[in-house]
Short mmCIF file of C-alpha atoms and ligand atoms in Angstrom, two decimals:
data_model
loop_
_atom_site.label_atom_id
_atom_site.label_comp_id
_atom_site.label_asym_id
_atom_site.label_seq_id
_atom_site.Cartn_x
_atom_site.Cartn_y
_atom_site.Cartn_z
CA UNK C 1 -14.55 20.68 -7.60
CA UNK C 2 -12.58 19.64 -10.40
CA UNK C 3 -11.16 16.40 -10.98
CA UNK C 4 -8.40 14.97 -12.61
CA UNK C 5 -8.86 11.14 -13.92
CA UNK C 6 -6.11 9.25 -15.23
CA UNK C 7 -6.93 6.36 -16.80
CA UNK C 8 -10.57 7.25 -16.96
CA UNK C 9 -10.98 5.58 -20.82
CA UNK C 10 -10.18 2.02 -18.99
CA UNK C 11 -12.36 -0.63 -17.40
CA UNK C 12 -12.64 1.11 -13.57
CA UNK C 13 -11.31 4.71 -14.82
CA UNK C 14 -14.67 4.91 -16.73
CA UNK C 15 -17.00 3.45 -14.38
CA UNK C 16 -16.14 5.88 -12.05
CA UNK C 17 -16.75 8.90 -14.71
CA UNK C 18 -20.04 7.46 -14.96
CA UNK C 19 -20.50 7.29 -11.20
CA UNK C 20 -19.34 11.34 -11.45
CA UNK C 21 -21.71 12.34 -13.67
CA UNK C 22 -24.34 10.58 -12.01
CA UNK C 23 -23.79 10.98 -8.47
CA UNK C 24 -21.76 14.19 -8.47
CA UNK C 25 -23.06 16.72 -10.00
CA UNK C 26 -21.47 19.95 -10.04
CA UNK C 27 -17.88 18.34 -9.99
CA UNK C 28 -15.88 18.88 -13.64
CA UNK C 29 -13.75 15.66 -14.79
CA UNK C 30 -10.59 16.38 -17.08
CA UNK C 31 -9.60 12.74 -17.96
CA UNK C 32 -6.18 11.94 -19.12
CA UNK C 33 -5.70 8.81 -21.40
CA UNK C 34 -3.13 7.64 -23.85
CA UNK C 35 -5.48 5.31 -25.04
CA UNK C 36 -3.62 1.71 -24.73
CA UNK C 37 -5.22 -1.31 -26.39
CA UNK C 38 -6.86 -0.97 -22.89
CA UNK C 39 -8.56 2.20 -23.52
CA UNK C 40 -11.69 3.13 -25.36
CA UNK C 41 -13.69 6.34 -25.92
CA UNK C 42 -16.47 4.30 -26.49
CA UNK C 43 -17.11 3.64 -22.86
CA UNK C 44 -17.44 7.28 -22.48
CA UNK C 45 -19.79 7.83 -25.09
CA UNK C 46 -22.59 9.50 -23.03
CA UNK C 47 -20.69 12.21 -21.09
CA UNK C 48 -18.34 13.62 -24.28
CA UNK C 49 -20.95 16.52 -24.31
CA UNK C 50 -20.82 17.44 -21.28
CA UNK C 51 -19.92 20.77 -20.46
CA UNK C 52 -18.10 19.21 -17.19
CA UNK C 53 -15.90 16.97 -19.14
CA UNK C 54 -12.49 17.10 -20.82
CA UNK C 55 -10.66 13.97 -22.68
CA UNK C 56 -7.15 14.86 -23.25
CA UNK C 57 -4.79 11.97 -24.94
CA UNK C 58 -1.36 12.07 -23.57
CA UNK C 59 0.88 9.74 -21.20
CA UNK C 60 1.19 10.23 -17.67
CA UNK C 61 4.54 9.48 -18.13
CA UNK C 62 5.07 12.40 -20.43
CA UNK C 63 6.62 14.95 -18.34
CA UNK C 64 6.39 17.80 -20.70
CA UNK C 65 2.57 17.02 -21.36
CA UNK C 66 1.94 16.34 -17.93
CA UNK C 67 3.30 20.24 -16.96
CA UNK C 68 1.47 21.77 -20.03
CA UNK C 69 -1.93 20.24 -18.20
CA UNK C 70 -1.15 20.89 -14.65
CA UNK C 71 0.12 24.55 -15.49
CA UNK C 72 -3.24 24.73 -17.46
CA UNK C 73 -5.63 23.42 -14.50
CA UNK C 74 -6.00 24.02 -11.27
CA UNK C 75 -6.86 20.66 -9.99
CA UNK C 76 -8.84 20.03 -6.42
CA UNK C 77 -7.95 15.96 -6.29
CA UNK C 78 -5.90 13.45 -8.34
CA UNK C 79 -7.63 10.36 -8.98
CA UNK C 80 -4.85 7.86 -10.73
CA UNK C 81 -6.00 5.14 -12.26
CA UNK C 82 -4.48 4.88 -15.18
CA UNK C 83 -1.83 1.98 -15.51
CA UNK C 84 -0.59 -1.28 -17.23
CA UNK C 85 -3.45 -3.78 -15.83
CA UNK C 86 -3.00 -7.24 -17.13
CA UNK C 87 -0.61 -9.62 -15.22
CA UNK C 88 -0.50 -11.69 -17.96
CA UNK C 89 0.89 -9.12 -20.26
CA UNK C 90 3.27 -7.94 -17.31
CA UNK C 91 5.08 -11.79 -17.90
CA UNK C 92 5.85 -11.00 -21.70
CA UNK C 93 6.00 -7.67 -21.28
CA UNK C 94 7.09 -6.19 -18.13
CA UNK C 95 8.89 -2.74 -19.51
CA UNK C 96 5.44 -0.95 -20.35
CA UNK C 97 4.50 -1.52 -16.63
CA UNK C 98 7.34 -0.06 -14.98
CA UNK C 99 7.31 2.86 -17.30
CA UNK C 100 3.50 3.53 -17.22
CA UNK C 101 2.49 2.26 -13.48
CA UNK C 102 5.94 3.63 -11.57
CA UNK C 103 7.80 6.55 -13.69
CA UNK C 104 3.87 7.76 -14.65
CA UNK C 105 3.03 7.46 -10.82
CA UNK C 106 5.90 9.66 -9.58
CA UNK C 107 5.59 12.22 -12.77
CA UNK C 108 2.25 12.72 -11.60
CA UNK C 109 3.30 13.30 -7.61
CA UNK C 110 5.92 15.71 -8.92
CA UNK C 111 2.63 17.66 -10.65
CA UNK C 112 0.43 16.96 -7.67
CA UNK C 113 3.25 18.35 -5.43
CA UNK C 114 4.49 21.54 -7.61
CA UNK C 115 1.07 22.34 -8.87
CA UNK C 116 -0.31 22.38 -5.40
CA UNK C 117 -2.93 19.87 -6.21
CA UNK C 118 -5.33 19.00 -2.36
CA UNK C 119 -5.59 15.34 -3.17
CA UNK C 120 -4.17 12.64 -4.78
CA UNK C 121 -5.84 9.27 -4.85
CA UNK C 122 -3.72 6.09 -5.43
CA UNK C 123 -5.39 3.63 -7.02
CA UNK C 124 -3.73 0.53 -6.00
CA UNK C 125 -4.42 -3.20 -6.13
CA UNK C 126 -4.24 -6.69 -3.67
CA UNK C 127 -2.02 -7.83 -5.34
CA UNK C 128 0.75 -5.47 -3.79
CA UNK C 129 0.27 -8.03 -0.80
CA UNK C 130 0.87 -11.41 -2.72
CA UNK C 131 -0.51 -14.82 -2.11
CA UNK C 132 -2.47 -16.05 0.78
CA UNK C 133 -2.66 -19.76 1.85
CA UNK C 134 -6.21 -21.73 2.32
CA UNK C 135 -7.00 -18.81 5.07
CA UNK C 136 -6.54 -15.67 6.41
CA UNK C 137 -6.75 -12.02 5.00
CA UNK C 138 -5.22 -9.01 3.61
CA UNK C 139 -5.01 -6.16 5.83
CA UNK C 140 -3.72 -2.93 5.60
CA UNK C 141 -0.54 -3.80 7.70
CA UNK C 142 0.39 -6.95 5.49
CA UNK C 143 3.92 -6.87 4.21
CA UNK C 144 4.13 -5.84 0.76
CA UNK C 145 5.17 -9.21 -1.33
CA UNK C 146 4.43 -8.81 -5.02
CA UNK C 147 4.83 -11.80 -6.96
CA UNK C 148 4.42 -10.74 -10.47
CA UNK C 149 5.90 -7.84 -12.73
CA UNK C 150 2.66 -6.05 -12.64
CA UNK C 151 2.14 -6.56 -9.01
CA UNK C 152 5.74 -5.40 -8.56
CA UNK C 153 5.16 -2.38 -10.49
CA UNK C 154 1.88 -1.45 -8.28
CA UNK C 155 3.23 -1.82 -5.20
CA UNK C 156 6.78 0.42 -6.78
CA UNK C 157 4.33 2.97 -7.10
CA UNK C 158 2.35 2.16 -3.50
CA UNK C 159 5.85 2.92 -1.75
CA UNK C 160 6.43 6.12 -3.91
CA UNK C 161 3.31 7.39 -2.93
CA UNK C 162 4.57 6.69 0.26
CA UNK C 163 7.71 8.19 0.15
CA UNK C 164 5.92 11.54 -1.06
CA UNK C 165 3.48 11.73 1.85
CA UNK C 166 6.48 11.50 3.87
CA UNK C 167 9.23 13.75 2.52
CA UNK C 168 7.14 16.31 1.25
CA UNK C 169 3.71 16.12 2.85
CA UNK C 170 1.38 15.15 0.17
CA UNK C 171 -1.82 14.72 0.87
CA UNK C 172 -2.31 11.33 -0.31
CA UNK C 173 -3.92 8.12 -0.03
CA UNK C 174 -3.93 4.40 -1.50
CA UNK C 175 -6.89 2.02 -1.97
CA UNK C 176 -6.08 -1.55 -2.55
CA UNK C 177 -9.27 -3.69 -4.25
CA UNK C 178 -9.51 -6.76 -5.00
CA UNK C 179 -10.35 -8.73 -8.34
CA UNK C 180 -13.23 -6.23 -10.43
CA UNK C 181 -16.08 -6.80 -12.45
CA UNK C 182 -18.63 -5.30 -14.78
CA UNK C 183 -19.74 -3.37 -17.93
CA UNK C 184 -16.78 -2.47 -19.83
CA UNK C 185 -14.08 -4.49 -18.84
CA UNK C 186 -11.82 -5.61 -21.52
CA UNK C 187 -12.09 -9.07 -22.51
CA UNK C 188 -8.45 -10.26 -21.85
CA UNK C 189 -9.70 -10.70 -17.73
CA UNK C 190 -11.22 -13.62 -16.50
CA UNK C 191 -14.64 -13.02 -16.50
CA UNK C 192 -15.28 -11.06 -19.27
CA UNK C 193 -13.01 -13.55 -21.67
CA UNK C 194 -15.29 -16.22 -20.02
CA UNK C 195 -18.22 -14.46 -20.93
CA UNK C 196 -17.54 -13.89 -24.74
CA UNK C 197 -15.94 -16.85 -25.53
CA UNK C 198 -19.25 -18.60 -24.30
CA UNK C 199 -21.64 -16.87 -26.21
CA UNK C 200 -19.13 -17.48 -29.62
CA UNK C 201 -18.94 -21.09 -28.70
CA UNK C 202 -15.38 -20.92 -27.95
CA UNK C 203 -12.93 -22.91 -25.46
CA UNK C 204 -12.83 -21.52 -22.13
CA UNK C 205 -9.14 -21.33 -21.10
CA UNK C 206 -9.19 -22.25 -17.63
CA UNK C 207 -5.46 -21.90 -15.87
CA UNK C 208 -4.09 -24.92 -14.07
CA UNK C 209 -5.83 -26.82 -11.44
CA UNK C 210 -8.77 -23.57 -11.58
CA UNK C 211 -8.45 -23.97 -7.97
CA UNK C 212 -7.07 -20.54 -7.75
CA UNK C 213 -8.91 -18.22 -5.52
CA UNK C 214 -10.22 -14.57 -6.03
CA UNK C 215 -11.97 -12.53 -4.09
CA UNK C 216 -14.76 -10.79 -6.51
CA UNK C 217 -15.95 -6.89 -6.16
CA UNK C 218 -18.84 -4.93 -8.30
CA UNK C 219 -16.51 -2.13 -10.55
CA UNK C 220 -19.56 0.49 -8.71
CA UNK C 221 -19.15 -1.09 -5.52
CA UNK C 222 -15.28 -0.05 -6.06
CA UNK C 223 -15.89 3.25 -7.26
CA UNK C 224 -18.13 3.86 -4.18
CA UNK C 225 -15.45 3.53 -2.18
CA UNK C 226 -12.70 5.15 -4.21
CA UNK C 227 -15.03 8.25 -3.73
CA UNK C 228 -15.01 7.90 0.34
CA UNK C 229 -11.79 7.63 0.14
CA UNK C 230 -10.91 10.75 -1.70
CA UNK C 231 -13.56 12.58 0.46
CA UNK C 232 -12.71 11.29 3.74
CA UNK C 233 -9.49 8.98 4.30
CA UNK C 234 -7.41 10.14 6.64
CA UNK C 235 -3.90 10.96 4.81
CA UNK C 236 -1.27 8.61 4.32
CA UNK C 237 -3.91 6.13 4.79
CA UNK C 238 -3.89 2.46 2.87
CA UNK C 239 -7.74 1.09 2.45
CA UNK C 240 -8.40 -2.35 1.10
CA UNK C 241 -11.61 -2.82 -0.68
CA UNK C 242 -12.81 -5.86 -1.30
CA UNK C 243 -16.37 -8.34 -1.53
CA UNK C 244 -15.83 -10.97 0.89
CA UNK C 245 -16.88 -13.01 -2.46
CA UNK C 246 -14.36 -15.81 -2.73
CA UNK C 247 -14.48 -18.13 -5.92
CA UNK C 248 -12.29 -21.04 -7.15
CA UNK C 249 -11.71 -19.86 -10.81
CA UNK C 250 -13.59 -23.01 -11.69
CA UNK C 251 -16.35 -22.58 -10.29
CA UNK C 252 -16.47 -19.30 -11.43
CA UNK C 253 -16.94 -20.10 -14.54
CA UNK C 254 -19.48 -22.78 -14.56
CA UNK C 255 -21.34 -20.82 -12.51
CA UNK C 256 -20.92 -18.38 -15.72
CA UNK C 257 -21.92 -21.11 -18.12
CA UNK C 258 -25.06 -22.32 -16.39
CA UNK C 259 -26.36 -18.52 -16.55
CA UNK C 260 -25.28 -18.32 -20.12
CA UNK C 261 -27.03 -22.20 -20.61
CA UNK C 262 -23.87 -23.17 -22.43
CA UNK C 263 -22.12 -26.83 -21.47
CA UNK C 264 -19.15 -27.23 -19.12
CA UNK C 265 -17.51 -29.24 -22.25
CA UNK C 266 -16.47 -25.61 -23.17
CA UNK C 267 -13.82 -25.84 -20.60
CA UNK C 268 -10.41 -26.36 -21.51
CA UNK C 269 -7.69 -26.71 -19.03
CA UNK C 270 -4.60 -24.98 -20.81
CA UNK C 271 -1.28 -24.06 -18.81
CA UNK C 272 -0.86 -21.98 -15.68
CA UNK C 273 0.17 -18.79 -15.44
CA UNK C 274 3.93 -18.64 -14.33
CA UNK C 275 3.89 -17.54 -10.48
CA UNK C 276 0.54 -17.55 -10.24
CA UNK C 277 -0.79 -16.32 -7.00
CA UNK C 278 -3.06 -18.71 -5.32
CA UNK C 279 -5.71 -17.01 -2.87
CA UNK C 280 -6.06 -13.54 -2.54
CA UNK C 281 -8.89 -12.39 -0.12
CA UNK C 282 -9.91 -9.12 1.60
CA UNK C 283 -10.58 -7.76 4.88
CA UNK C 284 -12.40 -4.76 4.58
CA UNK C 285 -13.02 -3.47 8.17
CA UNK C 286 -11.44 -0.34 7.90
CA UNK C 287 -13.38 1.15 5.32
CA UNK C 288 -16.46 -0.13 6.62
CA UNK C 289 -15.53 1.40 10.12
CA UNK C 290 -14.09 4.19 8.95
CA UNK C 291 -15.88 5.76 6.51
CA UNK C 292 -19.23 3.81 6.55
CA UNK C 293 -18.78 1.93 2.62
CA UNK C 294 -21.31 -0.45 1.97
CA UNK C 295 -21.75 -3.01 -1.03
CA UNK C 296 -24.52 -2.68 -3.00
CA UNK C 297 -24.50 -5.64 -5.06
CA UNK C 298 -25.04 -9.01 -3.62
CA UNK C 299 -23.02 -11.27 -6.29
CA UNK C 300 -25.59 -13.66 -8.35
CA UNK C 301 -26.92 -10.19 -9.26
CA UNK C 302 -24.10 -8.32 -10.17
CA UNK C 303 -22.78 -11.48 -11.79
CA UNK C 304 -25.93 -11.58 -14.37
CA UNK C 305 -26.45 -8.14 -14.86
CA UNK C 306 -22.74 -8.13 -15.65
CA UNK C 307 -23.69 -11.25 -18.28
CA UNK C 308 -27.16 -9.17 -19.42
CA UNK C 309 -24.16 -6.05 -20.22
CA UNK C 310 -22.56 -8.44 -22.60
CA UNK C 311 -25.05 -9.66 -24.17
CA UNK C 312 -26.14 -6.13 -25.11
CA UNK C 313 -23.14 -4.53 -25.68
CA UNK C 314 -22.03 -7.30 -28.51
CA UNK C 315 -20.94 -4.80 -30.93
CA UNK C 316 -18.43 -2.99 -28.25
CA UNK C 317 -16.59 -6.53 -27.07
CA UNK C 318 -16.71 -7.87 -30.82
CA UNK C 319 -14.71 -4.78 -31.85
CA UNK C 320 -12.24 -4.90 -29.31
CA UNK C 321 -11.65 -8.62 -29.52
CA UNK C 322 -10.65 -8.05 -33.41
CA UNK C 323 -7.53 -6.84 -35.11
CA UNK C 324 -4.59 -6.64 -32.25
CA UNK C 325 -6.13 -8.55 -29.45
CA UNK C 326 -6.49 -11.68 -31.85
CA UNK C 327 -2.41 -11.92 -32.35
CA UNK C 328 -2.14 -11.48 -28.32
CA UNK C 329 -5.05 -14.62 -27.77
CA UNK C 330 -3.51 -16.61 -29.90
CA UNK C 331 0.30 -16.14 -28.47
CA UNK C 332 -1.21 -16.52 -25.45
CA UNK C 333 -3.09 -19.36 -25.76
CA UNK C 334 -2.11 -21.12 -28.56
CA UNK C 335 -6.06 -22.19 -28.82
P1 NAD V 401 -7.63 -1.01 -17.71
O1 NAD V 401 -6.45 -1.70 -18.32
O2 NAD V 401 -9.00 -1.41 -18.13
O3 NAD V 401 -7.50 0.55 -17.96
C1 NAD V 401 -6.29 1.26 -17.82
C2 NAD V 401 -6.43 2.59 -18.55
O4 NAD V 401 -5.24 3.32 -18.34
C3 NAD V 401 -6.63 2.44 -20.06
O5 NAD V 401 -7.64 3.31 -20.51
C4 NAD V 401 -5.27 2.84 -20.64
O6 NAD V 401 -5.36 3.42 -21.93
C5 NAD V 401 -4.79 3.84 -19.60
N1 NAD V 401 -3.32 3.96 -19.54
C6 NAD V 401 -2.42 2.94 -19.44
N2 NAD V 401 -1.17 3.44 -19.41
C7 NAD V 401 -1.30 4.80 -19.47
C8 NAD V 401 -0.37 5.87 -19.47
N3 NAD V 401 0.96 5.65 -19.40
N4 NAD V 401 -0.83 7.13 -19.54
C9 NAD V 401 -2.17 7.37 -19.63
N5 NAD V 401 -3.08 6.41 -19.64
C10 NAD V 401 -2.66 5.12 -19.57
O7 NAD V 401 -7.45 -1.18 -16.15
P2 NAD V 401 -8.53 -1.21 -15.00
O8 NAD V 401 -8.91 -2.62 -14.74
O9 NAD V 401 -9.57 -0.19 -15.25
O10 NAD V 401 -7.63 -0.76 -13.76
C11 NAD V 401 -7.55 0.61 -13.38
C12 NAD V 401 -6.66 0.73 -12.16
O11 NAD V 401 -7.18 -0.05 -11.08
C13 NAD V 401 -5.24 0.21 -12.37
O12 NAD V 401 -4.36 1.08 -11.72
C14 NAD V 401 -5.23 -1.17 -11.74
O13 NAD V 401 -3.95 -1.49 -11.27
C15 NAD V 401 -6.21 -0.97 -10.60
N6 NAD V 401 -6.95 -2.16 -10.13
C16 NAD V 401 -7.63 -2.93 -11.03
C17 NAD V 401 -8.37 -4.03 -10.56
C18 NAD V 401 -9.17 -4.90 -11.50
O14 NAD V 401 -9.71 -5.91 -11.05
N7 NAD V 401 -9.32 -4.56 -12.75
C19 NAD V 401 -8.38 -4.33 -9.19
C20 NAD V 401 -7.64 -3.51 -8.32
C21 NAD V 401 -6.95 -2.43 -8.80
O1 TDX V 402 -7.61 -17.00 -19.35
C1 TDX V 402 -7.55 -16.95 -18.11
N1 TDX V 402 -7.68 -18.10 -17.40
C2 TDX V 402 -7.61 -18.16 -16.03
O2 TDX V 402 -7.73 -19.22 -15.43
C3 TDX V 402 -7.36 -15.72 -17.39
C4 TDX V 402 -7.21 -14.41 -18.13
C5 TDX V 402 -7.29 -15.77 -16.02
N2 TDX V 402 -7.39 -16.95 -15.35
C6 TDX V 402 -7.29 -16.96 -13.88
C7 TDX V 402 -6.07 -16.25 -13.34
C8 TDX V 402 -6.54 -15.70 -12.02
O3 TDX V 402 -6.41 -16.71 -11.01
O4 TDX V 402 -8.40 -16.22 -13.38
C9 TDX V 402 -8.02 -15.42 -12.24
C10 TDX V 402 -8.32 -13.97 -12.55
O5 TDX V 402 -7.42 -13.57 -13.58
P1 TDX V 402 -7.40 -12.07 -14.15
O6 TDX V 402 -8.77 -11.71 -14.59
O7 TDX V 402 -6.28 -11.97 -15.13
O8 TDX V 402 -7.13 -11.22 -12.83
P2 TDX V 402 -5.93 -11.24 -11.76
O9 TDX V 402 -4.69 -11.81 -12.32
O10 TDX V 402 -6.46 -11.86 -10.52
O11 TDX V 402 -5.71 -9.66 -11.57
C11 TDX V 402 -6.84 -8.75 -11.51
O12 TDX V 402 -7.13 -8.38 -10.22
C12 TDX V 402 -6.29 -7.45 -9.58
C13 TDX V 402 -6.64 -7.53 -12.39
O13 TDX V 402 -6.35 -7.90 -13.71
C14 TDX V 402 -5.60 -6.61 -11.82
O14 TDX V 402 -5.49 -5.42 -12.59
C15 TDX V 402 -5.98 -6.25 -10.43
O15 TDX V 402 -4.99 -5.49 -9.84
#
């Protein structure tokens, strides 16, 4: 089988390379990046020899380079992760989204579809669904009511996807996770920031009231399921994936600091996030019925292995918190 990753030099994109390689073998990965501030070879460090891989550096929304790689490969399954991630950035910035996370989207359906491609795996987010109030759950059938620019872009792309299944009988299907975490994800997201700025003494920007809720997933767990879903969801499908793990923010991150054994003094209450969704939270039945995924991780120990990662992978997060992402911290946090 060969596989095309987009996105696979990211946080998730190269967990699940990893998860390949490891759990796979036999199946080739050609893994398309453009290599964002997001994106780093480093994560993929131990698989660049491999016969069964291929980096290539282009933009999914590159039409021309897109066609010169499709023509090129014959490709059993689309896997696309790659996209804008951050919905902070989406706030300043919200032109890179639309161009990478919808136009890249529907370049690569018009591949998928001319090329002839079996499978093409959306990788989609919660957040297409919106807030939630103190209870209740996503579910596969909730209206779509993004609330941010990045949102908005992911659920653009969720109906295109949509819209191709349906006009021209792609086989495709969505997943929609909830909030990640785990080895390799870029500092600028909650828990990783909260993680680094803690071991270099710094303030722990905490948004608002920190009474914001998210419901937290292993990045493996995730990639499990991304893999059951390109193997055996039914097309045209939508499948949330989530941990039925739901923090306040706050508590999140002293929970953080007591593992670390750093004081809750650290915290610094700075201002929201404009639009800031308020609960997002999961119901996973489906995929659990369906096609039998299972979490492997109970939370306290993902949560410290994820700490035990950054504590010895200093080197990796100290490079990528230096030279560009230092001007975004500090226009983002004035701290
Ligand atoms: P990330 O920002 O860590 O990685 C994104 C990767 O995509 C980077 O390597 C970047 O260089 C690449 N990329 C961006 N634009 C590109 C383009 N135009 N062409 C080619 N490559 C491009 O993001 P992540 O957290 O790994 O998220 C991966 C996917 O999963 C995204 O689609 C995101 O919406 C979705 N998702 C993320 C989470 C989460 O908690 N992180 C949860 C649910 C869904
Ligand atoms: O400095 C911060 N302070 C803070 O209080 C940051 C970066 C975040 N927060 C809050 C905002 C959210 O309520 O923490 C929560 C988590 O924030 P993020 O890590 O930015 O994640 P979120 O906005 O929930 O979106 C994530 O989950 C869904 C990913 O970034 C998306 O790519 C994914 O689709």
């Amino acid at each position: 089988m060969k596989l095309l990753i987009t996105g696979g030099a990211g946080f998730i994109g190269s967990n699940f390379v990893h998860l390949v390689f490891n759990d796979h073998p036999g199946v080739s990965v050609v893994n398309v990046d453009s290599l964002t501030y997001a994106g780093n070879l480093e994560n993929l460090k131990s698989v660049v020899n491999k016969p069964d891989y291929r980096f290539i550096k282009a933009d999914i929304a590159d039409r021309s380079a897109m066609e010169e790689l499709f023509s090129a490969e014959q490709f059993d399954a689309v896997i696309n992760f790659a996209a804008e991630s951050h919905v902070d950035r989406s706030i300043t910035e919200p032109e890179i989204f639309l161009k990478s996370n919808v136009f890249g989207t529907q370049v690569l359906l018009d591949m998928a579809l001319k090329y002839k491609v079996d499978r093409f795996v959306q990788i989609s987010t919660d957040e297409v669904y919106g807030s939630l109030p103190a209870t209740g759950y996503f579910v596969e059938t909730t209206p779509l009511a993004p609330n941010s620019p990045y949102s908005a872009s992911k659920a653009s792309a969720d109906l295109l996807v949509r819209a191709y299944i349906h006009t021209f009988g792609l086989n495709a299907v969505i997943t929609r996770c909830s909030n990640n975490y785990g080895p390799y994800q870029f500092p600028e997201k909650l828990i990783p920031l909260m993680i680094t700025n803690a071991l270099e003494a710094k303030q722990l920007p905490v948004y608002g009231d920190g009474m914001n809720v998210r419901d937290w997933l292993h990045v493996e767990d995730h990639c499990k399921a991304i893999w059951l879903v390109m193997e055996k969801g039914r097309t045209g499908e939508v499948y949330n994936i989530g941990g039925s793990n739901e923090w306040h923010n706050l508590d999140l991150v002293k929970e953080l600091l007591t593992i670390l054994n750093q004081p809750e003094s650290l915290i610094t209450y700075v201002k929201d996030r404009p639009g800031h969704d308020r609960r997002y939270a999961i119901d996973a039945s489906k995929i659990r019925n369906e096609l039998g995924w299972e979490l492997k991780y109970d939370f306290p120990a993902g949560l410290r292995h994820t700490v035990q990662w950054y504590l010895d992978h200093r080197t990796w997060w100290e490079r990528v918190k230096s030279g560009a992402y230092q001007e975004y911290y500090k226009k983002q946090y004035n701290l």
